[in-house]
Amino acid sequence: HGTATRFINSIRKKGLLKGNRHHVHLSANLATAKSVGSRHGVPIILTVPAAEMHQKGFAFFKSENDVWLTDHVPTSYLTFE
């Protein structure tokens, strides 16, 4: 997941939330995550262990434009790079 530095404090407290969107959007690769994060300033890349989350019952969906979607990513599943 690519995001901007200004969102990090909130993400560290609450995880990744969908906010006004239908889902949290996740990138399938590092280049896309960097590109998405750069749209909002200095990019921060968050690694999400989607396979582990899915094994524990979290649902994931893939959109037509290859974006992975989920409802929420708790902070315990995030690695901040």
CSV table of N, CA, C and O in Angstrom, one decimal:
chain,number,residue,atom,x,y,z
A,1,HIS,N,0.9,-1.2,0.0
A,1,HIS,CA,0.0,0.0,0.0
A,1,HIS,C,0.9,1.2,0.0
A,1,HIS,O,1.8,1.3,0.8
A,2,GLY,N,0.7,2.1,-0.9
A,2,GLY,CA,1.4,3.4,-0.9
A,2,GLY,C,0.6,4.5,-0.4
A,2,GLY,O,-0.6,4.6,-0.7
A,3,THR,N,1.2,5.3,0.5
A,3,THR,CA,0.5,6.4,1.1
A,3,THR,C,1.5,7.6,1.3
A,3,THR,O,2.6,7.4,1.0
A,4,ALA,N,1.0,8.7,1.8
A,4,ALA,CA,1.8,9.9,2.0
A,4,ALA,C,2.1,10.0,3.5
A,4,ALA,O,1.4,9.4,4.4
A,5,THR,N,3.2,10.6,3.8
A,5,THR,CA,3.7,10.7,5.2
A,5,THR,C,2.6,11.3,6.1
A,5,THR,O,2.6,11.0,7.3
A,6,ARG,N,1.8,12.2,5.6
A,6,ARG,CA,0.8,12.9,6.5
A,6,ARG,C,-0.2,12.0,7.0
A,6,ARG,O,-0.9,12.3,8.0
A,7,PHE,N,-0.4,10.8,6.5
A,7,PHE,CA,-1.4,9.8,6.9
A,7,PHE,C,-0.8,8.8,7.9
A,7,PHE,O,-1.6,8.0,8.5
A,8,ILE,N,0.5,8.8,8.1
A,8,ILE,CA,1.1,7.7,8.9
A,8,ILE,C,0.6,7.6,10.4
A,8,ILE,O,0.4,6.6,10.9
A,9,ASN,N,0.5,8.8,11.0
A,9,ASN,CA,0.1,8.7,12.4
A,9,ASN,C,-1.3,8.1,12.6
A,9,ASN,O,-1.5,7.3,13.5
A,10,SER,N,-2.2,8.4,11.8
A,10,SER,CA,-3.5,7.9,11.8
A,10,SER,C,-3.5,6.4,11.5
A,10,SER,O,-4.1,5.6,12.2
A,11,ILE,N,-2.7,6.0,10.5
A,11,ILE,CA,-2.6,4.6,10.1
A,11,ILE,C,-2.0,3.8,11.3
A,11,ILE,O,-2.4,2.6,11.5
A,12,ARG,N,-1.0,4.3,11.9
A,12,ARG,CA,-0.3,3.6,13.0
A,12,ARG,C,-1.3,3.3,14.2
A,12,ARG,O,-1.2,2.4,14.9
A,13,LYS,N,-2.3,4.2,14.3
A,13,LYS,CA,-3.3,4.1,15.4
A,13,LYS,C,-4.5,3.2,15.0
A,13,LYS,O,-5.0,2.4,15.8
A,14,LYS,N,-4.9,3.4,13.8
A,14,LYS,CA,-6.2,2.7,13.3
A,14,LYS,C,-6.0,1.7,12.3
A,14,LYS,O,-7.0,1.0,11.9
A,15,GLY,N,-4.9,1.5,11.7
A,15,GLY,CA,-4.7,0.6,10.5
A,15,GLY,C,-5.2,1.3,9.3
A,15,GLY,O,-5.4,2.5,9.2
A,16,LEU,N,-5.3,0.6,8.2
A,16,LEU,CA,-5.8,1.1,7.0
A,16,LEU,C,-7.3,1.0,6.9
A,16,LEU,O,-7.9,-0.1,7.1
A,17,LEU,N,-8.0,2.1,6.8
A,17,LEU,CA,-9.4,2.2,6.8
A,17,LEU,C,-9.9,2.6,5.4
A,17,LEU,O,-9.3,3.4,4.8
A,18,LYS,N,-11.1,2.1,5.1
A,18,LYS,CA,-11.6,2.5,3.8
A,18,LYS,C,-12.1,3.9,3.7
A,18,LYS,O,-12.3,4.5,2.6
A,19,GLY,N,-12.4,4.5,4.8
A,19,GLY,CA,-12.8,5.9,4.8
A,19,GLY,C,-14.1,6.1,4.0
A,19,GLY,O,-15.1,5.4,4.2
A,20,ASN,N,-14.1,7.0,3.0
A,20,ASN,CA,-15.3,7.3,2.2
A,20,ASN,C,-15.3,6.3,1.0
A,20,ASN,O,-16.3,6.4,0.2
A,21,ARG,N,-14.4,5.5,0.8
A,21,ARG,CA,-14.4,4.5,-0.3
A,21,ARG,C,-15.1,3.2,0.1
A,21,ARG,O,-15.4,3.0,1.3
A,22,HIS,N,-15.3,2.4,-0.8
A,22,HIS,CA,-16.0,1.1,-0.5
A,22,HIS,C,-15.0,0.1,0.1
A,22,HIS,O,-15.4,-0.8,0.8
A,23,HIS,N,-13.7,0.2,-0.2
A,23,HIS,CA,-12.7,-0.7,0.3
A,23,HIS,C,-11.3,0.0,0.4
A,23,HIS,O,-11.1,1.1,-0.1
A,24,VAL,N,-10.4,-0.6,1.2
A,24,VAL,CA,-9.0,-0.2,1.2
A,24,VAL,C,-8.4,-0.7,-0.1
A,24,VAL,O,-8.7,-1.9,-0.5
A,25,HIS,N,-7.6,0.1,-0.7
A,25,HIS,CA,-7.0,-0.3,-2.0
A,25,HIS,C,-5.5,-0.7,-1.8
A,25,HIS,O,-4.8,0.1,-1.1
A,26,LEU,N,-5.2,-1.8,-2.3
A,26,LEU,CA,-3.8,-2.4,-2.1
A,26,LEU,C,-3.2,-2.6,-3.5
A,26,LEU,O,-3.8,-3.1,-4.4
A,27,SER,N,-1.9,-2.3,-3.6
A,27,SER,CA,-1.2,-2.5,-4.8
A,27,SER,C,-0.5,-3.9,-4.8
A,27,SER,O,-0.1,-4.4,-3.8
A,28,ALA,N,-0.4,-4.4,-6.0
A,28,ALA,CA,0.1,-5.8,-6.1
A,28,ALA,C,1.7,-5.7,-6.2
A,28,ALA,O,2.3,-6.8,-6.0
A,29,ASN,N,2.3,-4.5,-6.4
A,29,ASN,CA,3.7,-4.5,-6.5
A,29,ASN,C,4.2,-3.2,-6.0
A,29,ASN,O,3.5,-2.2,-5.8
A,30,LEU,N,5.5,-3.1,-5.8
A,30,LEU,CA,6.2,-2.0,-5.2
A,30,LEU,C,6.1,-0.7,-6.0
A,30,LEU,O,5.9,0.4,-5.6
A,31,ALA,N,6.3,-0.9,-7.3
A,31,ALA,CA,6.3,0.2,-8.2
A,31,ALA,C,5.0,1.0,-8.2
A,31,ALA,O,4.9,2.2,-8.2
A,32,THR,N,3.9,0.2,-8.2
A,32,THR,CA,2.6,0.8,-8.2
A,32,THR,C,2.3,1.5,-6.9
A,32,THR,O,1.8,2.6,-6.8
A,33,ALA,N,2.7,0.9,-5.8
A,33,ALA,CA,2.6,1.5,-4.4
A,33,ALA,C,3.3,2.8,-4.3
A,33,ALA,O,2.8,3.8,-3.8
A,34,LYS,N,4.5,2.8,-4.9
A,34,LYS,CA,5.3,4.1,-4.9
A,34,LYS,C,4.6,5.2,-5.7
A,34,LYS,O,4.5,6.3,-5.3
A,35,SER,N,4.1,4.8,-6.8
A,35,SER,CA,3.4,5.7,-7.7
A,35,SER,C,2.2,6.3,-7.0
A,35,SER,O,1.9,7.5,-7.0
A,36,VAL,N,1.4,5.4,-6.4
A,36,VAL,CA,0.2,5.9,-5.7
A,36,VAL,C,0.5,6.8,-4.5
A,36,VAL,O,-0.1,7.9,-4.4
A,37,GLY,N,1.5,6.4,-3.7
A,37,GLY,CA,1.9,7.2,-2.6
A,37,GLY,C,2.5,8.6,-3.0
A,37,GLY,O,2.3,9.6,-2.3
A,38,SER,N,3.1,8.6,-4.2
A,38,SER,CA,3.7,9.9,-4.7
A,38,SER,C,2.7,10.9,-5.1
A,38,SER,O,3.0,12.1,-5.1
A,39,ARG,N,1.5,10.5,-5.3
A,39,ARG,CA,0.4,11.4,-5.7
A,39,ARG,C,0.1,12.3,-4.6
A,39,ARG,O,-0.5,13.4,-4.8
A,40,HIS,N,0.4,11.9,-3.4
A,40,HIS,CA,0.0,12.7,-2.2
A,40,HIS,C,1.2,13.3,-1.4
A,40,HIS,O,1.1,13.6,-0.3
A,41,GLY,N,2.4,13.3,-2.0
A,41,GLY,CA,3.6,13.8,-1.4
A,41,GLY,C,4.6,12.8,-1.3
A,41,GLY,O,4.7,11.9,-2.2
A,42,VAL,N,5.5,12.8,-0.3
A,42,VAL,CA,6.5,11.8,-0.2
A,42,VAL,C,5.9,10.4,0.1
A,42,VAL,O,5.1,10.3,1.1
A,43,PRO,N,6.2,9.4,-0.7
A,43,PRO,CA,5.5,8.1,-0.5
A,43,PRO,C,6.1,7.3,0.6
A,43,PRO,O,7.3,7.4,0.9
A,44,ILE,N,5.2,6.7,1.3
A,44,ILE,CA,5.5,5.7,2.3
A,44,ILE,C,4.9,4.4,1.9
A,44,ILE,O,3.7,4.3,1.5
A,45,ILE,N,5.7,3.3,1.9
A,45,ILE,CA,5.2,2.0,1.5
A,45,ILE,C,4.9,1.2,2.7
A,45,ILE,O,5.7,1.0,3.6
A,46,LEU,N,3.7,0.6,2.8
A,46,LEU,CA,3.3,-0.3,3.8
A,46,LEU,C,3.1,-1.7,3.2
A,46,LEU,O,2.4,-1.9,2.2
A,47,THR,N,3.7,-2.7,3.9
A,47,THR,CA,3.6,-4.0,3.4
A,47,THR,C,2.5,-4.7,4.1
A,47,THR,O,2.4,-4.6,5.4
A,48,VAL,N,1.6,-5.4,3.4
A,48,VAL,CA,0.5,-6.1,4.0
A,48,VAL,C,0.6,-7.6,3.6
A,48,VAL,O,0.6,-8.0,2.5
A,49,PRO,N,0.6,-8.5,4.6
A,49,PRO,CA,0.7,-9.9,4.4
A,49,PRO,C,-0.7,-10.5,4.0
A,49,PRO,O,-1.4,-11.1,4.9
A,50,ALA,N,-1.1,-10.2,2.8
A,50,ALA,CA,-2.5,-10.5,2.4
A,50,ALA,C,-2.8,-12.0,2.5
A,50,ALA,O,-3.9,-12.4,2.9
A,51,ALA,N,-1.9,-12.9,2.2
A,51,ALA,CA,-2.1,-14.3,2.3
A,51,ALA,C,-2.4,-14.7,3.7
A,51,ALA,O,-3.3,-15.5,4.0
A,52,GLU,N,-1.6,-14.2,4.6
A,52,GLU,CA,-1.8,-14.5,6.1
A,52,GLU,C,-3.2,-14.0,6.5
A,52,GLU,O,-3.9,-14.7,7.2
A,53,MET,N,-3.5,-12.8,6.1
A,53,MET,CA,-4.8,-12.2,6.5
A,53,MET,C,-5.9,-13.0,5.9
A,53,MET,O,-6.9,-13.3,6.7
A,54,HIS,N,-5.8,-13.4,4.7
A,54,HIS,CA,-6.9,-14.2,4.1
A,54,HIS,C,-7.0,-15.6,4.8
A,54,HIS,O,-8.2,-16.0,5.0
A,55,GLN,N,-5.9,-16.2,5.2
A,55,GLN,CA,-6.0,-17.4,6.0
A,55,GLN,C,-6.7,-17.3,7.3
A,55,GLN,O,-7.3,-18.2,7.8
A,56,LYS,N,-6.7,-16.0,7.8
A,56,LYS,CA,-7.3,-15.8,9.1
A,56,LYS,C,-8.7,-15.2,9.0
A,56,LYS,O,-9.3,-14.8,9.9
A,57,GLY,N,-9.2,-15.3,7.7
A,57,GLY,CA,-10.6,-14.9,7.5
A,57,GLY,C,-10.9,-13.6,6.9
A,57,GLY,O,-12.1,-13.2,6.6
A,58,PHE,N,-9.9,-12.8,6.6
A,58,PHE,CA,-10.1,-11.5,5.9
A,58,PHE,C,-10.4,-11.7,4.4
A,58,PHE,O,-9.8,-12.6,3.8
A,59,ALA,N,-11.4,-11.0,3.9
A,59,ALA,CA,-11.8,-11.2,2.5
A,59,ALA,C,-11.0,-10.2,1.6
A,59,ALA,O,-10.9,-9.0,2.0
A,60,PHE,N,-10.6,-10.7,0.5
A,60,PHE,CA,-9.9,-9.8,-0.5
A,60,PHE,C,-10.6,-10.0,-1.8
A,60,PHE,O,-11.1,-11.1,-2.2
A,61,PHE,N,-10.6,-8.9,-2.6
A,61,PHE,CA,-11.2,-9.0,-3.9
A,61,PHE,C,-10.3,-8.3,-4.9
A,61,PHE,O,-9.5,-7.4,-4.5
A,62,LYS,N,-10.3,-8.6,-6.1
A,62,LYS,CA,-9.4,-8.0,-7.1
A,62,LYS,C,-10.3,-7.3,-8.1
A,62,LYS,O,-11.2,-7.8,-8.7
A,63,SER,N,-10.1,-6.0,-8.3
A,63,SER,CA,-10.9,-5.1,-9.2
A,63,SER,C,-10.5,-5.4,-10.7
A,63,SER,O,-9.4,-6.0,-10.9
A,64,GLU,N,-11.2,-4.9,-11.6
A,64,GLU,CA,-11.0,-5.1,-13.0
A,64,GLU,C,-9.6,-4.4,-13.4
A,64,GLU,O,-9.0,-4.8,-14.4
A,65,ASN,N,-9.2,-3.4,-12.7
A,65,ASN,CA,-7.9,-2.7,-13.0
A,65,ASN,C,-6.8,-3.3,-12.1
A,65,ASN,O,-5.8,-2.6,-11.9
A,66,ASP,N,-6.9,-4.5,-11.6
A,66,ASP,CA,-5.8,-5.2,-10.8
A,66,ASP,C,-5.5,-4.6,-9.5
A,66,ASP,O,-4.4,-4.7,-9.0
A,67,VAL,N,-6.4,-3.9,-8.9
A,67,VAL,CA,-6.2,-3.3,-7.5
A,67,VAL,C,-6.8,-4.3,-6.6
A,67,VAL,O,-8.0,-4.8,-6.8
A,68,TRP,N,-6.1,-4.7,-5.5
A,68,TRP,CA,-6.6,-5.6,-4.5
A,68,TRP,C,-7.4,-4.8,-3.5
A,68,TRP,O,-7.0,-3.7,-3.1
A,69,LEU,N,-8.5,-5.3,-3.0
A,69,LEU,CA,-9.5,-4.6,-2.2
A,69,LEU,C,-9.8,-5.4,-0.9
A,69,LEU,O,-9.9,-6.6,-1.0
A,70,THR,N,-9.9,-4.7,0.2
A,70,THR,CA,-10.3,-5.4,1.4
A,70,THR,C,-11.0,-4.3,2.3
A,70,THR,O,-10.9,-3.1,2.0
A,71,ASP,N,-11.7,-4.7,3.4
A,71,ASP,CA,-12.4,-3.8,4.2
A,71,ASP,C,-11.6,-3.0,5.2
A,71,ASP,O,-11.8,-1.8,5.5
A,72,HIS,N,-10.5,-3.6,5.7
A,72,HIS,CA,-9.7,-3.0,6.7
A,72,HIS,C,-8.4,-3.8,6.9
A,72,HIS,O,-8.4,-5.0,6.7
A,73,VAL,N,-7.3,-3.1,7.2
A,73,VAL,CA,-6.1,-3.8,7.5
A,73,VAL,C,-5.6,-3.3,8.9
A,73,VAL,O,-5.3,-2.1,9.0
A,74,PRO,N,-5.8,-4.1,9.9
A,74,PRO,CA,-5.4,-3.7,11.3
A,74,PRO,C,-3.9,-3.4,11.3
A,74,PRO,O,-3.1,-4.0,10.5
A,75,THR,N,-3.5,-2.6,12.2
A,75,THR,CA,-2.1,-2.2,12.4
A,75,THR,C,-1.2,-3.4,12.6
A,75,THR,O,0.0,-3.4,12.2
A,76,SER,N,-1.7,-4.4,13.3
A,76,SER,CA,-0.9,-5.6,13.5
A,76,SER,C,-0.4,-6.3,12.3
A,76,SER,O,0.5,-7.1,12.3
A,77,TYR,N,-1.0,-6.0,11.1
A,77,TYR,CA,-0.7,-6.7,9.9
A,77,TYR,C,0.2,-5.7,9.0
A,77,TYR,O,0.5,-6.1,7.8
A,78,LEU,N,0.5,-4.6,9.5
A,78,LEU,CA,1.3,-3.6,8.6
A,78,LEU,C,2.7,-3.6,9.0
A,78,LEU,O,3.1,-3.5,10.2
A,79,THR,N,3.6,-3.5,8.0
A,79,THR,CA,5.0,-3.3,8.1
A,79,THR,C,5.2,-1.9,7.4
A,79,THR,O,4.9,-1.7,6.3
A,80,PHE,N,5.8,-1.0,8.2
A,80,PHE,CA,6.1,0.4,7.7
A,80,PHE,C,7.5,0.4,7.2
A,80,PHE,O,8.4,0.1,7.9
A,81,GLU,N,7.7,0.7,5.9
A,81,GLU,CA,9.0,0.8,5.3
A,81,GLU,C,9.4,2.2,4.9
A,81,GLU,O,8.6,3.0,4.7
